[in-house]
Short mmCIF file of C-alpha atoms in Angstrom, two decimals:
data_model
loop_
_atom_site.label_atom_id
_atom_site.label_comp_id
_atom_site.label_asym_id
_atom_site.label_seq_id
_atom_site.Cartn_x
_atom_site.Cartn_y
_atom_site.Cartn_z
CA MET K 819 -4.33 1.37 -55.11
CA PRO K 820 -1.50 -0.99 -54.46
CA ALA K 821 1.45 -0.32 -52.20
CA THR K 822 5.10 -0.87 -53.00
CA TRP K 823 8.28 -1.61 -51.13
CA PRO K 824 11.42 -1.69 -53.29
CA GLU K 825 13.86 1.05 -52.46
CA THR K 826 17.34 2.02 -53.38
CA GLY K 827 20.48 2.50 -51.45
CA ASN K 828 23.95 2.01 -50.18
CA LYS K 829 25.26 -0.34 -47.55
CA VAL K 830 26.05 1.01 -44.08
CA SER K 831 29.69 1.47 -43.46
CA ALA K 832 31.24 -0.58 -40.65
CA GLY K 833 30.75 0.98 -37.26
CA ALA K 834 28.39 3.70 -38.51
CA SER K 835 25.59 4.70 -36.22
CA PRO K 836 21.99 5.28 -37.35
CA ALA K 837 22.42 9.02 -36.96
CA GLU K 838 25.61 9.07 -39.08
CA THR K 839 24.62 6.94 -42.10
CA ILE K 840 21.24 6.50 -43.75
CA PRO K 841 21.04 3.46 -46.00
CA ASP K 842 18.92 3.10 -49.11
CA ALA K 843 19.16 6.80 -50.04
CA PRO K 844 20.89 8.57 -52.90
CA ASN K 845 23.63 10.96 -51.91
CA ARG K 846 22.47 14.52 -51.18
CA ASN K 847 18.78 13.67 -51.40
CA PHE K 848 16.24 16.42 -50.61
CA VAL K 849 15.34 14.97 -47.20
CA ASP K 850 18.96 15.21 -45.97
CA ARG K 851 19.42 18.64 -47.48
CA LEU K 852 16.15 20.42 -46.73
CA ALA K 853 13.96 18.62 -44.20
CA PRO K 854 13.88 19.72 -40.56
CA GLU K 855 15.67 17.25 -38.27
CA SER K 856 12.45 16.39 -36.48
CA LEU K 857 10.84 15.19 -39.77
CA LYS K 858 13.78 13.31 -41.21
CA PRO K 859 13.05 9.95 -39.45
CA TRP K 860 9.44 10.08 -40.62
CA LEU K 861 10.30 10.94 -44.20
CA ARG K 862 12.91 8.18 -44.23
CA LEU K 863 10.41 5.71 -42.90
CA MET K 864 8.18 6.66 -45.82
CA ARG K 865 11.19 6.39 -48.22
CA ALA K 866 10.60 9.99 -49.29
CA ASP K 867 14.37 10.29 -49.66
CA ARG K 868 14.42 7.59 -52.36
CA PRO K 869 11.56 8.23 -54.85
CA ILE K 870 12.47 5.44 -57.26
CA GLY K 871 9.83 3.22 -55.66
CA VAL K 872 7.14 5.83 -56.37
CA TRP K 873 8.13 5.98 -60.02
CA LEU K 874 8.13 2.17 -60.38
CA LEU K 875 4.68 1.96 -58.82
CA MET K 876 3.34 4.88 -60.87
CA TRP K 877 4.52 3.85 -64.34
CA PRO K 878 2.10 0.90 -64.74
CA CYS K 879 -0.74 3.20 -63.71
CA TRP K 880 0.28 5.78 -66.30
CA TRP K 881 0.82 3.06 -68.95
CA SER K 882 -2.72 1.94 -68.37
CA VAL K 883 -4.14 5.44 -68.73
CA ALA K 884 -2.13 5.98 -71.94
CA LEU K 885 -3.18 2.56 -73.28
CA ALA K 886 -6.85 3.42 -72.74
CA ALA K 887 -6.39 6.90 -74.33
CA ARG K 888 -4.63 5.32 -77.28
CA TYR K 889 -7.54 2.96 -77.76
CA LEU K 890 -9.86 5.95 -77.85
CA ASN K 891 -7.26 7.93 -79.81
CA ASP K 892 -8.36 10.72 -77.51
CA PHE K 893 -5.39 13.12 -77.24
CA PRO K 894 -6.03 15.29 -80.33
CA ASP K 895 -6.62 18.52 -78.44
CA VAL K 896 -6.30 20.13 -75.02
CA ALA K 897 -9.97 19.69 -74.05
CA SER K 898 -9.97 15.93 -74.47
CA THR K 899 -6.53 15.61 -72.85
CA LEU K 900 -7.41 17.30 -69.53
CA PRO K 901 -9.42 14.39 -68.00
CA TYR K 902 -6.48 12.07 -68.60
CA VAL K 903 -4.06 14.52 -67.10
CA TRP K 904 -6.25 14.62 -63.96
CA LEU K 905 -6.11 10.82 -63.78
CA LEU K 906 -2.31 10.95 -64.09
CA VAL K 907 -2.18 13.46 -61.21
CA LEU K 908 -4.43 11.22 -59.04
CA PHE K 909 -2.28 8.13 -59.73
CA ALA K 910 0.90 10.06 -58.97
CA ILE K 911 -0.45 11.15 -55.55
CA GLY K 912 -1.84 7.65 -54.89
CA SER K 913 1.47 6.05 -55.83
CA PHE K 914 3.39 8.27 -53.38
CA VAL K 915 1.09 7.76 -50.40
CA MET K 916 0.50 4.03 -50.90
CA ARG K 917 4.12 3.27 -51.60
CA SER K 918 4.91 5.15 -48.39
CA ALA K 919 2.29 3.12 -46.47
CA GLY K 920 3.65 -0.09 -47.86
CA CYS K 921 7.19 0.79 -46.79
CA VAL K 922 6.03 1.59 -43.26
CA TYR K 923 4.06 -1.65 -43.08
CA ASN K 924 6.99 -3.63 -44.40
CA ASP K 925 9.34 -2.03 -41.84
CA ILE K 926 6.94 -2.83 -38.97
CA LEU K 927 6.96 -6.53 -39.87
CA ASP K 928 10.67 -6.61 -40.67
CA ARG K 929 12.09 -4.42 -37.92
CA ASP K 930 13.94 -7.31 -36.22
CA ILE K 931 15.26 -8.64 -39.52
CA ASP K 932 16.32 -5.20 -40.67
CA ALA K 933 18.42 -4.80 -37.56
CA LYS K 934 20.54 -7.74 -38.76
CA VAL K 935 21.11 -6.56 -42.34
CA ALA K 936 23.83 -4.05 -43.11
CA ARG K 937 21.81 -2.17 -45.66
CA THR K 938 18.77 -1.76 -43.43
CA GLN K 939 20.01 -1.65 -39.84
CA SER K 940 19.66 2.08 -39.39
CA ARG K 941 16.08 2.38 -40.64
CA PRO K 942 13.91 4.33 -38.17
CA LEU K 943 11.98 1.32 -36.79
CA ALA K 944 14.95 -1.05 -36.72
CA SER K 945 17.05 1.58 -34.87
CA GLY K 946 14.24 2.53 -32.51
CA ARG K 947 13.96 6.17 -33.55
CA ILE K 948 10.23 5.70 -34.28
CA SER K 949 7.89 3.51 -32.25
CA VAL K 950 5.65 0.85 -33.75
CA LYS K 951 2.58 2.59 -32.44
CA ALA K 952 3.55 5.84 -34.14
CA ALA K 953 4.29 3.95 -37.38
CA PHE K 954 0.80 2.44 -37.36
CA ALA K 955 -0.69 5.93 -36.95
CA LEU K 956 1.30 7.06 -39.95
CA ILE K 957 -0.02 4.16 -42.00
CA VAL K 958 -3.62 5.15 -41.11
CA ALA K 959 -2.98 8.75 -42.20
CA LEU K 960 -1.40 7.69 -45.48
CA CYS K 961 -4.18 5.17 -46.26
CA LEU K 962 -6.82 7.86 -45.69
CA VAL K 963 -5.15 9.97 -48.34
CA GLY K 964 -5.01 6.94 -50.60
CA LEU K 965 -8.75 6.36 -50.00
CA ALA K 966 -9.47 9.98 -50.86
CA VAL K 967 -7.73 9.40 -54.19
CA LEU K 968 -9.46 6.06 -54.83
CA ILE K 969 -12.96 7.38 -54.37
CA GLN K 970 -12.41 9.85 -57.21
CA PHE K 971 -12.77 6.92 -59.59
CA ASN K 972 -15.80 4.97 -60.80
CA ALA K 973 -17.37 2.18 -58.74
CA PHE K 974 -15.62 -0.59 -60.71
CA ALA K 975 -12.19 1.00 -60.29
CA ILE K 976 -12.85 1.50 -56.55
CA ALA K 977 -13.75 -2.16 -56.12
CA LEU K 978 -10.73 -3.18 -58.16
CA GLY K 979 -8.52 -1.04 -55.98
CA PHE K 980 -9.83 -2.68 -52.79
CA ALA K 981 -9.28 -6.12 -54.41
CA SER K 982 -5.50 -5.59 -54.23
CA ILE K 983 -5.40 -5.28 -50.45
CA GLY K 984 -4.93 -8.99 -49.77
CA ILE K 985 -1.90 -9.26 -52.00
CA VAL K 986 -0.47 -6.07 -50.49
CA LEU K 987 -0.80 -7.40 -46.94
CA ILE K 988 0.82 -10.80 -47.58
CA TYR K 989 3.76 -9.62 -49.66
CA PRO K 990 6.14 -8.74 -46.79
CA LEU K 991 5.71 -12.27 -45.36
CA MET K 992 6.54 -14.09 -48.57
CA LYS K 993 10.35 -13.89 -48.30
CA ARG K 994 10.01 -16.06 -45.21
CA VAL K 995 8.21 -18.95 -46.99
CA THR K 996 9.06 -18.85 -50.70
CA PHE K 997 11.93 -18.11 -53.08
CA TRP K 998 9.43 -16.18 -55.20
CA PRO K 999 8.50 -13.08 -53.12
CA GLN K 1000 9.29 -10.98 -56.21
CA ALA K 1001 6.35 -12.62 -57.99
CA VAL K 1002 3.97 -11.67 -55.18
CA LEU K 1003 5.42 -8.18 -55.22
CA GLY K 1004 4.74 -8.09 -58.95
CA LEU K 1005 1.10 -9.00 -58.46
CA ALA K 1006 0.64 -6.12 -56.01
CA PHE K 1007 3.02 -3.62 -57.52
CA SER K 1008 1.59 -3.92 -61.07
CA TRP K 1009 -2.04 -3.50 -60.08
CA GLY K 1010 -2.04 0.01 -61.52
CA ALA K 1011 -1.78 -1.56 -65.03
CA LEU K 1012 -5.44 -2.54 -64.48
CA MET K 1013 -6.50 0.55 -62.62
CA GLY K 1014 -5.88 3.17 -65.28
CA TRP K 1015 -7.99 1.33 -67.87
CA ALA K 1016 -10.70 0.62 -65.29
CA ALA K 1017 -10.82 4.29 -64.26
CA ILE K 1018 -11.63 5.25 -67.84
CA PHE K 1019 -13.88 2.42 -69.00
CA GLY K 1020 -15.34 1.03 -65.77
CA SER K 1021 -14.37 -2.41 -66.94
CA LEU K 1022 -11.38 -4.48 -68.02
CA GLY K 1023 -10.32 -6.07 -71.32
CA VAL K 1024 -7.61 -8.17 -72.91
CA ALA K 1025 -5.25 -5.24 -73.46
CA PRO K 1026 -4.96 -4.13 -69.80
CA ILE K 1027 -4.69 -7.76 -68.67
CA LEU K 1028 -1.78 -8.25 -71.04
CA LEU K 1029 -0.29 -5.01 -69.75
CA TYR K 1030 -0.68 -6.28 -66.16
CA ALA K 1031 1.02 -9.60 -66.98
CA ALA K 1032 3.89 -7.71 -68.63
CA ALA K 1033 4.24 -5.40 -65.62
CA VAL K 1034 4.38 -8.38 -63.26
CA ALA K 1035 7.18 -9.92 -65.29
CA TRP K 1036 8.99 -6.56 -65.34
CA THR K 1037 8.75 -6.28 -61.55
CA ILE K 1038 10.10 -9.78 -61.06
CA GLY K 1039 13.03 -8.90 -63.28
CA TYR K 1040 14.07 -5.59 -61.71
CA ASP K 1041 13.40 -6.70 -58.13
CA THR K 1042 15.58 -9.76 -58.69
CA ILE K 1043 18.41 -7.40 -59.63
CA TYR K 1044 17.63 -5.42 -56.50
CA ALA K 1045 17.62 -8.51 -54.32
CA HIS K 1046 21.18 -9.39 -55.36
CA GLN K 1047 22.35 -6.60 -53.06
CA ASP K 1048 21.15 -8.55 -50.04
CA LYS K 1049 21.72 -12.17 -51.05
CA GLU K 1050 24.56 -12.83 -48.55
CA ASP K 1051 22.67 -11.40 -45.61
CA ASP K 1052 19.40 -13.11 -46.73
CA ALA K 1053 21.14 -16.50 -46.92
CA VAL K 1054 22.60 -16.11 -43.45
CA ILE K 1055 19.34 -15.17 -41.73
CA GLY K 1056 17.18 -17.58 -43.73
CA LEU K 1057 15.25 -15.24 -46.02
CA LYS K 1058 14.40 -16.22 -49.59
CA SER K 1059 14.43 -14.38 -52.90
CA THR K 1060 14.60 -14.99 -56.62
CA ALA K 1061 18.19 -13.74 -56.45
CA LEU K 1062 19.04 -16.75 -54.33
CA ARG K 1063 16.82 -19.05 -56.40
CA PHE K 1064 18.29 -18.01 -59.72
CA GLY K 1065 21.89 -17.60 -58.55
CA LYS K 1066 24.36 -17.55 -61.47
CA ASN K 1067 21.50 -18.24 -63.90
CA THR K 1068 19.97 -14.82 -63.16
CA PRO K 1069 20.80 -13.36 -66.58
CA ALA K 1070 18.88 -16.17 -68.34
CA TRP K 1071 15.87 -15.68 -66.04
CA LEU K 1072 15.98 -11.93 -66.59
CA ALA K 1073 15.96 -12.54 -70.35
CA LEU K 1074 12.81 -14.61 -69.89
CA PHE K 1075 10.92 -12.14 -67.70
CA TYR K 1076 12.05 -9.07 -69.61
CA GLY K 1077 11.10 -10.85 -72.83
CA ILE K 1078 7.63 -11.43 -71.47
CA THR K 1079 7.54 -7.75 -70.53
CA ILE K 1080 8.32 -6.51 -74.03
CA VAL K 1081 6.00 -9.02 -75.75
CA GLY K 1082 3.13 -8.33 -73.38
CA ILE K 1083 3.30 -4.51 -73.65
CA THR K 1084 3.72 -4.70 -77.44
CA LEU K 1085 0.73 -7.00 -77.80
CA ALA K 1086 -1.33 -4.71 -75.59
CA GLY K 1087 -0.37 -1.76 -77.79
CA SER K 1088 -1.28 -3.62 -80.93
CA LEU K 1089 -4.72 -4.42 -79.57
CA VAL K 1090 -5.44 -0.68 -79.11
CA GLY K 1091 -4.26 0.23 -82.58
CA ALA K 1092 -0.76 1.54 -81.80
CA GLY K 1093 1.39 2.54 -84.78
CA TYR K 1094 5.00 2.64 -85.78
CA VAL K 1095 5.91 5.38 -83.27
CA PHE K 1096 4.90 3.04 -80.47
CA TYR K 1097 6.78 0.08 -81.93
CA THR K 1098 9.91 2.22 -82.36
CA GLY K 1099 9.68 3.27 -78.74
CA MET K 1100 9.24 -0.32 -77.65
CA ALA K 1101 12.33 -1.31 -79.65
CA LEU K 1102 14.30 1.35 -77.71
CA ALA K 1103 12.80 0.10 -74.43
CA ALA K 1104 13.76 -3.47 -75.30
CA GLY K 1105 17.31 -2.31 -76.00
CA HIS K 1106 17.40 -0.72 -72.56
CA LEU K 1107 16.44 -4.05 -70.87
CA ILE K 1108 19.05 -5.88 -72.94
CA TRP K 1109 21.60 -3.40 -71.70
CA GLN K 1110 20.60 -4.13 -68.10
CA ILE K 1111 21.20 -7.85 -68.57
CA ALA K 1112 24.41 -7.49 -70.62
CA THR K 1113 26.05 -5.13 -68.08
CA LEU K 1114 24.78 -6.67 -64.86
CA ASP K 1115 27.38 -7.66 -62.25
CA MET K 1116 25.51 -9.68 -59.67
CA ASP K 1117 28.34 -9.43 -57.16
CA ASP K 1118 28.64 -5.64 -57.33
CA GLY K 1119 25.99 -3.98 -55.19
CA GLN K 1120 26.38 -0.56 -56.87
CA ASN K 1121 26.06 -2.13 -60.31
CA CYS K 1122 22.83 -3.87 -59.24
CA LEU K 1123 21.50 -0.67 -57.73
CA ASP K 1124 22.23 1.38 -60.86
CA ARG K 1125 20.43 -1.14 -63.10
CA PHE K 1126 17.52 -1.32 -60.73
CA ARG K 1127 17.18 2.42 -60.70
CA SER K 1128 17.39 2.58 -64.50
CA ASN K 1129 14.00 0.97 -64.76
CA HIS K 1130 12.59 4.45 -64.18
CA SER K 1131 13.93 5.19 -67.69
CA PHE K 1132 12.27 2.07 -69.07
CA GLY K 1133 8.90 3.08 -67.55
CA ALA K 1134 9.20 6.50 -69.14
CA MET K 1135 10.09 5.00 -72.53
CA VAL K 1136 6.92 2.86 -72.56
CA PHE K 1137 4.71 5.69 -71.48
CA PHE K 1138 5.99 8.16 -74.06
CA ALA K 1139 5.92 5.50 -76.78
CA LEU K 1140 2.14 5.35 -76.23
CA ILE K 1141 1.66 9.09 -75.86
CA LEU K 1142 3.77 10.11 -78.84
CA ASP K 1143 2.01 7.53 -80.97
CA MET K 1144 -1.16 9.60 -80.58
CA ILE K 1145 0.26 12.79 -82.02
CA PRO K 1146 -1.22 13.39 -85.49
CA ILE K 1147 1.29 13.47 -88.30
CA PRO K 1148 0.75 16.51 -90.68
CA GLY K 1149 -0.18 15.63 -94.21
#
């Protein structure tokens, strides 16, 4: 299963020490409130205190399972639903552990860069609270859990999961060489759009490929919004992003990529026989993306963060549009 890196957060206040201010985390998150002090740096390294990345990795997986189930029209009763629920559970676990592993890997590679960026300077590796050797050990443990999840699937899905590793490994390096690291992230981050279908059918088809393309475009869109938080720091230290590439034209580019997202998902749904409930849900989802673009303030970090986080709602809209479309209508 693919790993993911986007996370959410707030900039570090001037003069704050790593122990005083934790960036990238919602206020009063469960790690700060409930975790023992000894575990907090490890949970923060895994981004357990900002679960939005898990959701954004998980939704394409769940879309893919729902798309396959809709094709089979196989949610009429509890007995036929249970295998799909089990797949959703597996993808949820896999999304958490592989997103965590991806964040740790990213922080190992970027620890020197993170120390120069206000939003990331107090991360556990950048601040020296966790050693690189210990971080590598954590990656191994997380990947073993991910492997345990992956081998629950059929042989085709297992091979497909391993096929994503190359993209996952090169993504953190892309912001050093191209203004399109968000596209590479999309390729890795959206892999679950293929995996759910493959886990059910042991093959791929046009519908999941369209879903994958749509998820890649979606990722480019929302991660461009996210990248606008760091554009000043990135420009100073020589890193690249679509936020810098698009600049003031970002809304037009978002309209393009979000348009591809809606068209791709809608076409995928039509290929599996989706009905008017699905199309109604997609109209609502499209409205949500339009709201993101219309209300985006690229120079306001909190505004960008809020719109980035709101993509969790978009993911849920698409998933439930497919699920609710399978409910039989009496009469």
